[in-house]
Structure formats: structure tokens, C-alpha cells
Amino acid sequence: IALVSLQEEWSWFTDVLANGVQDAAWEAGYEIVMLNGNSKHVESISICEKMRFAGIIIASTELGKEEVYSNDVIPVVYVNRMTADKFRVLPDDAYGIGMAMDYLKKMGHRRIGYINGPESSIHSKIRYRAFCQKMEEFHFPIVESWMKRGDWSIESACQGMREILDEKEYPTAVMVADDQMCVGVYKALQEKGLRPGTDVSVVGYDNLEYGQWMSPMLTTVSLPLYEMGRQAGKMLLQQIK
């Protein structure tokens, strides 16, 4: 079976996802072949058809709605694609943000800021909407000057956090839409002589491996990539059967 990535290059997302797919495949006696489809995913899928693959898993790091394969020749499962097809595996970002917000409330935080990802990202929209819903549910104030937009980069989050800290008052905690941007948030806090986790709490999203090497270790929500890969593998094998 093939795992076709729609990304330009391999990443932590693809690696962890592939481990889950591989374990499910091996248990059933199948091997997986990983193909980097990016802009040439049609050619990659064509190769799978010509070589009579048993099935295909098509995955992307960003949620998307575009149809990328419409042929019925081979069973297909989508990961992170919001297609009309019922064979798909999606993360519950709203649930993940809800868990993080419940934790912050439990720790006594009421004044919470938010640094989001790019406007073009569906992940950004879902996570931000879930954050606002939780703030309203808790009857916590949503302070517009504490809401910033980044672009998944360290630099964008660092600038956003600097702007938050320039306010007369700043939040006791900041929810950040992904772990990479948390590096920039830590930097902005340290520039002001503030201690992440002590003066201002920081919570990320994705559970990237380097979060455990940040000081202090990053509190984060784990994107269940291994489980998503394993579930996609089982779903595909059921179709094949």
C-alpha cells in the first residue's frame, strides 16, 4: 500500500504518521511505500494504479477540502483532508484546544491571550474558534490586544508576543496555535526579563519533540499522528478486505 504525502518535503508529521500506518500494515502482512506527491501527486497516484497497489493513503499536514483523487480503481483513505468521501481520518482540533483551556482554568488563569496561525489555514480557524468558545463558556474576557496572528513561524510569534507585552497589562497565560511559534513566545518573554511558565504560562499545540528540550519544558496538546496513521491503515485494510 502507498502513503502519498501532499507536502513539498518530508517532515515530523509524515514520519510519525507513517509509523502508525506501517504498524497497521505489517500486522496484516502488507508493506508500505512512501511517495512524496506534492505538486505531482497525480503522477504518484498513477504509478500506484499501474503497479496495482492494494490501496493508497493520501495525507497532508494542512487541512484541506480539495479533491485530489477521483478514480475508483484503488481503495483510498484520506488523512487531514475534509473530503466528502467517508473514508477519512481527521484530528479534533476543537477538542484539543478545549482540553488546554480546561487545564489553564484549573491552574487559575482567567486573563488568557492567543497567538494564532495564518488566516489561510483551516487548523487556525478551528483552533481560534474553539478558544473563543471556551473563553465565552468560562465568562473570561476576550481582550483584542492580546489576540495576535502569526504564520507558524518563530519570528511572527515573537513579534506578536512583544506587542502583547507592550500593553499596560498583559495576560497571565498565552495559548499558542502550534509549538514552533512557542519558541518565539519564549524569546519575547525572556527579552522582557520574564520567565516562561512562571510569570506567563505558555501552552502550545502539536507536541513536537523539541518541546521537551525547551526551558521550561513546554506544556502542549499532542496531535495524535501515530493513532491517525494507524487508524487510516486499519480503515484502508478493511476496504481492501
Tab-separated table of C-alpha atoms in Angstrom:
chain	number	residue	atom	x	y	z
A	1	ILE	CA	0.000	0.000	0.000
A	2	ALA	CA	1.161	3.560	-0.655
A	3	LEU	CA	1.359	6.558	1.665
A	4	VAL	CA	1.281	9.637	-0.588
A	5	SER	CA	2.237	12.917	1.097
A	6	LEU	CA	0.931	16.151	-0.422
A	7	GLN	CA	3.750	18.171	1.165
A	8	GLU	CA	6.803	19.600	-0.582
A	9	GLU	CA	9.142	17.640	1.689
A	10	TRP	CA	9.087	15.046	4.456
A	11	SER	CA	8.509	16.307	7.980
A	12	TRP	CA	7.802	15.228	11.554
A	13	PHE	CA	4.142	14.971	10.541
A	14	THR	CA	4.808	12.437	7.797
A	15	ASP	CA	7.313	10.411	9.837
A	16	VAL	CA	5.063	9.865	12.860
A	17	LEU	CA	2.003	9.260	10.696
A	18	ALA	CA	3.931	6.702	8.638
A	19	ASN	CA	4.866	4.753	11.765
A	20	GLY	CA	1.189	4.286	12.573
A	21	VAL	CA	0.329	3.251	9.012
A	22	GLN	CA	3.274	0.881	8.883
A	23	ASP	CA	2.396	-0.920	12.110
A	24	ALA	CA	-1.186	-1.491	10.937
A	25	ALA	CA	0.040	-2.681	7.534
A	26	TRP	CA	2.678	-5.060	8.871
A	27	GLU	CA	0.194	-6.713	11.218
A	28	ALA	CA	-1.902	-7.601	8.163
A	29	GLY	CA	1.076	-8.729	6.069
A	30	TYR	CA	1.340	-5.630	3.866
A	31	GLU	CA	4.306	-3.401	3.090
A	32	ILE	CA	4.068	0.373	2.655
A	33	VAL	CA	5.769	2.557	0.063
A	34	MET	CA	6.089	6.279	0.825
A	35	LEU	CA	5.728	8.718	-2.063
A	36	ASN	CA	6.250	12.468	-1.863
A	37	GLY	CA	3.491	13.671	-4.136
A	38	ASN	CA	3.448	17.489	-3.564
A	39	SER	CA	2.505	19.131	-6.865
A	40	LYS	CA	2.948	15.808	-8.705
A	41	HIS	CA	0.537	13.759	-6.614
A	42	VAL	CA	-1.466	12.814	-9.725
A	43	GLU	CA	1.635	11.153	-11.189
A	44	SER	CA	2.350	9.393	-7.885
A	45	ILE	CA	-1.191	8.002	-7.743
A	46	SER	CA	-0.940	6.970	-11.403
A	47	ILE	CA	2.165	4.947	-10.549
A	48	CYS	CA	0.221	3.197	-7.774
A	49	GLU	CA	-2.513	2.270	-10.262
A	50	LYS	CA	-0.064	0.941	-12.866
A	51	MET	CA	1.794	-1.130	-10.273
A	52	ARG	CA	-1.530	-2.480	-8.933
A	53	PHE	CA	-1.094	-1.318	-5.351
A	54	ALA	CA	-3.677	-2.719	-2.931
A	55	GLY	CA	-4.553	0.722	-1.555
A	56	ILE	CA	-3.488	4.352	-1.078
A	57	ILE	CA	-3.401	6.703	1.905
A	58	ILE	CA	-3.254	10.373	0.901
A	59	ALA	CA	-2.074	12.722	3.664
A	60	SER	CA	-1.371	16.422	4.137
A	61	THR	CA	-0.131	18.475	7.087
A	62	GLU	CA	-2.736	21.182	6.451
A	63	LEU	CA	-6.459	20.511	6.496
A	64	GLY	CA	-7.858	20.902	3.007
A	65	LYS	CA	-11.082	20.341	1.076
A	66	GLU	CA	-9.790	19.899	-2.475
A	67	GLU	CA	-10.451	16.583	-4.179
A	68	VAL	CA	-7.114	15.016	-5.089
A	69	TYR	CA	-8.193	11.603	-6.380
A	70	SER	CA	-11.471	10.750	-8.067
A	71	ASN	CA	-10.767	7.333	-9.579
A	72	ASP	CA	-12.373	4.191	-8.141
A	73	VAL	CA	-9.603	1.861	-9.284
A	74	ILE	CA	-7.901	1.581	-5.872
A	75	PRO	CA	-9.284	1.948	-2.312
A	76	VAL	CA	-8.251	5.290	-0.787
A	77	VAL	CA	-8.219	6.783	2.705
A	78	TYR	CA	-7.566	10.489	3.282
A	79	VAL	CA	-5.734	11.927	6.293
A	80	ASN	CA	-6.314	15.608	7.088
A	81	ARG	CA	-8.490	16.080	4.013
A	82	MET	CA	-12.084	17.231	4.565
A	83	THR	CA	-13.424	15.412	1.519
A	84	ALA	CA	-16.983	14.217	1.033
A	85	ASP	CA	-15.654	10.662	0.980
A	86	LYS	CA	-16.447	8.779	4.186
A	87	PHE	CA	-13.006	7.175	4.284
A	88	ARG	CA	-11.056	9.895	6.036
A	89	VAL	CA	-9.223	10.494	9.321
A	90	LEU	CA	-9.318	13.983	10.841
A	91	PRO	CA	-7.915	15.394	14.095
A	92	ASP	CA	-10.362	17.019	16.522
A	93	ASP	CA	-8.611	20.371	16.944
A	94	ALA	CA	-11.541	21.883	18.815
A	95	TYR	CA	-11.378	19.122	21.406
A	96	GLY	CA	-7.621	19.622	21.782
A	97	ILE	CA	-7.950	23.355	22.387
A	98	GLY	CA	-10.776	22.634	24.824
A	99	MET	CA	-8.501	20.338	26.836
A	100	ALA	CA	-5.807	23.016	27.015
A	101	MET	CA	-8.270	25.693	28.094
A	102	ASP	CA	-9.761	23.429	30.779
A	103	TYR	CA	-6.235	22.939	32.087
A	104	LEU	CA	-5.488	26.669	32.155
A	105	LYS	CA	-8.715	27.328	34.029
A	106	LYS	CA	-7.835	24.579	36.514
A	107	MET	CA	-4.466	26.286	37.071
A	108	GLY	CA	-6.293	29.505	37.991
A	109	HIS	CA	-5.865	31.535	34.787
A	110	ARG	CA	-8.558	33.980	33.668
A	111	ARG	CA	-6.548	36.500	31.629
A	112	ILE	CA	-5.505	34.469	28.598
A	113	GLY	CA	-4.031	35.660	25.296
A	114	TYR	CA	-3.912	33.817	21.992
A	115	ILE	CA	-1.436	33.662	19.101
A	116	ASN	CA	-2.992	32.112	16.015
A	117	GLY	CA	-1.633	30.685	12.779
A	118	PRO	CA	-2.196	32.113	9.271
A	119	GLU	CA	-5.686	33.110	8.155
A	120	SER	CA	-5.474	30.717	5.198
A	121	SER	CA	-5.158	27.688	7.496
A	122	ILE	CA	-8.299	25.733	8.407
A	123	HIS	CA	-6.437	24.492	11.505
A	124	SER	CA	-6.047	28.149	12.561
A	125	LYS	CA	-9.730	28.875	12.126
A	126	ILE	CA	-10.891	25.810	14.056
A	127	ARG	CA	-8.440	26.326	16.921
A	128	TYR	CA	-9.212	30.038	17.274
A	129	ARG	CA	-12.964	29.432	17.199
A	130	ALA	CA	-12.589	26.784	19.919
A	131	PHE	CA	-10.505	29.174	22.027
A	132	CYS	CA	-13.158	31.911	21.813
A	133	GLN	CA	-15.948	29.459	22.612
A	134	LYS	CA	-14.129	28.316	25.747
A	135	MET	CA	-13.442	31.884	26.860
A	136	GLU	CA	-17.141	32.677	26.497
A	137	GLU	CA	-18.121	29.463	28.277
A	138	PHE	CA	-15.879	30.380	31.223
A	139	HIS	CA	-17.055	34.027	31.137
A	140	PHE	CA	-13.432	35.143	30.740
A	141	PRO	CA	-12.753	38.475	28.992
A	142	ILE	CA	-11.508	38.305	25.395
A	143	VAL	CA	-9.029	41.194	25.129
A	144	GLU	CA	-8.466	42.088	21.456
A	145	SER	CA	-4.969	43.462	22.084
A	146	TRP	CA	-3.971	40.032	23.411
A	147	MET	CA	-5.107	38.299	20.207
A	148	LYS	CA	-2.338	38.100	17.596
A	149	ARG	CA	-1.899	36.319	14.270
A	150	GLY	CA	1.293	34.551	13.279
A	151	ASP	CA	2.214	32.435	10.266
A	152	TRP	CA	3.526	29.296	12.047
A	153	SER	CA	6.998	30.870	12.156
A	154	ILE	CA	9.054	31.631	15.275
A	155	GLU	CA	9.574	35.238	14.157
A	156	SER	CA	5.875	36.001	13.727
A	157	ALA	CA	5.002	34.705	17.206
A	158	CYS	CA	7.918	36.564	18.781
A	159	GLN	CA	6.672	39.846	17.282
A	160	GLY	CA	3.105	39.118	18.329
A	161	MET	CA	4.162	38.415	21.904
A	162	ARG	CA	6.268	41.589	22.005
A	163	GLU	CA	3.163	43.575	21.048
A	164	ILE	CA	1.162	41.886	23.798
A	165	LEU	CA	3.841	42.686	26.372
A	166	ASP	CA	3.880	46.340	25.276
A	167	GLU	CA	0.331	46.718	26.608
A	168	LYS	CA	-0.254	48.244	30.062
A	169	GLU	CA	-1.499	44.876	31.201
A	170	TYR	CA	-0.610	41.506	29.742
A	171	PRO	CA	-2.154	38.056	30.217
A	172	THR	CA	-1.062	35.501	32.811
A	173	ALA	CA	-1.176	32.779	30.132
A	174	VAL	CA	-0.946	32.552	26.346
A	175	MET	CA	-2.438	29.806	24.202
A	176	VAL	CA	-0.394	29.347	21.009
A	177	ALA	CA	-1.733	27.584	17.895
A	178	ASP	CA	1.397	25.469	17.392
A	179	ASP	CA	4.610	24.501	19.196
A	180	GLN	CA	7.062	26.105	16.782
A	181	MET	CA	5.636	29.551	17.476
A	182	CYS	CA	6.097	28.939	21.214
A	183	VAL	CA	9.857	29.309	20.699
A	184	GLY	CA	9.227	32.913	19.613
A	185	VAL	CA	6.907	33.489	22.581
A	186	TYR	CA	9.610	32.253	24.983
A	187	LYS	CA	12.129	34.587	23.347
A	188	ALA	CA	9.866	37.643	23.648
A	189	LEU	CA	9.223	36.899	27.322
A	190	GLN	CA	12.922	36.462	28.065
A	191	GLU	CA	13.719	39.752	26.305
A	192	LYS	CA	11.462	41.446	28.875
A	193	GLY	CA	13.126	39.656	31.760
A	194	LEU	CA	10.060	37.459	32.266
A	195	ARG	CA	10.149	33.726	32.939
A	196	PRO	CA	8.026	31.440	30.743
A	197	GLY	CA	5.910	29.184	32.907
A	198	THR	CA	6.366	31.386	35.989
A	199	ASP	CA	5.499	34.960	35.029
A	200	VAL	CA	3.457	33.989	31.971
A	201	SER	CA	2.313	30.436	31.250
A	202	VAL	CA	2.566	29.191	27.664
A	203	VAL	CA	0.625	26.313	26.086
A	204	GLY	CA	1.350	25.039	22.576
A	205	TYR	CA	-0.223	22.589	20.152
A	206	ASP	CA	1.197	19.554	18.250
A	207	ASN	CA	3.650	18.075	20.817
A	208	LEU	CA	6.742	18.464	18.635
A	209	GLU	CA	9.723	16.574	20.005
A	210	TYR	CA	11.846	19.657	20.699
A	211	GLY	CA	9.262	20.985	23.137
A	212	GLN	CA	10.742	18.750	25.831
A	213	TRP	CA	14.114	20.491	25.411
A	214	MET	CA	12.729	23.998	25.879
A	215	SER	CA	13.308	25.573	29.280
A	216	PRO	CA	10.964	25.103	30.999
A	217	MET	CA	9.605	22.068	29.165
A	218	LEU	CA	6.675	23.162	27.011
A	219	THR	CA	3.112	22.356	28.038
A	220	THR	CA	1.383	21.292	24.844
A	221	VAL	CA	-1.511	19.401	23.273
A	222	SER	CA	-0.458	16.273	21.422
A	223	LEU	CA	-1.690	15.927	17.842
A	224	PRO	CA	-2.318	12.129	17.734
A	225	LEU	CA	-0.450	11.473	14.491
A	226	TYR	CA	0.578	7.890	15.230
A	227	GLU	CA	-3.014	6.999	16.108
A	228	MET	CA	-4.274	8.789	12.986
A	229	GLY	CA	-1.853	6.799	10.830
A	230	ARG	CA	-2.775	3.509	12.464
A	231	GLN	CA	-6.492	4.244	12.096
A	232	ALA	CA	-6.018	5.173	8.424
A	233	GLY	CA	-4.145	1.913	7.878
A	234	LYS	CA	-6.894	-0.153	9.509
A	235	MET	CA	-9.579	1.714	7.568
A	236	LEU	CA	-7.784	1.053	4.273
A	237	LEU	CA	-7.213	-2.624	5.071
A	238	GLN	CA	-10.910	-3.016	5.828
A	239	GLN	CA	-11.729	-1.577	2.386
A	240	ILE	CA	-9.255	-3.951	0.755
A	241	LYS	CA	-10.783	-6.885	2.615
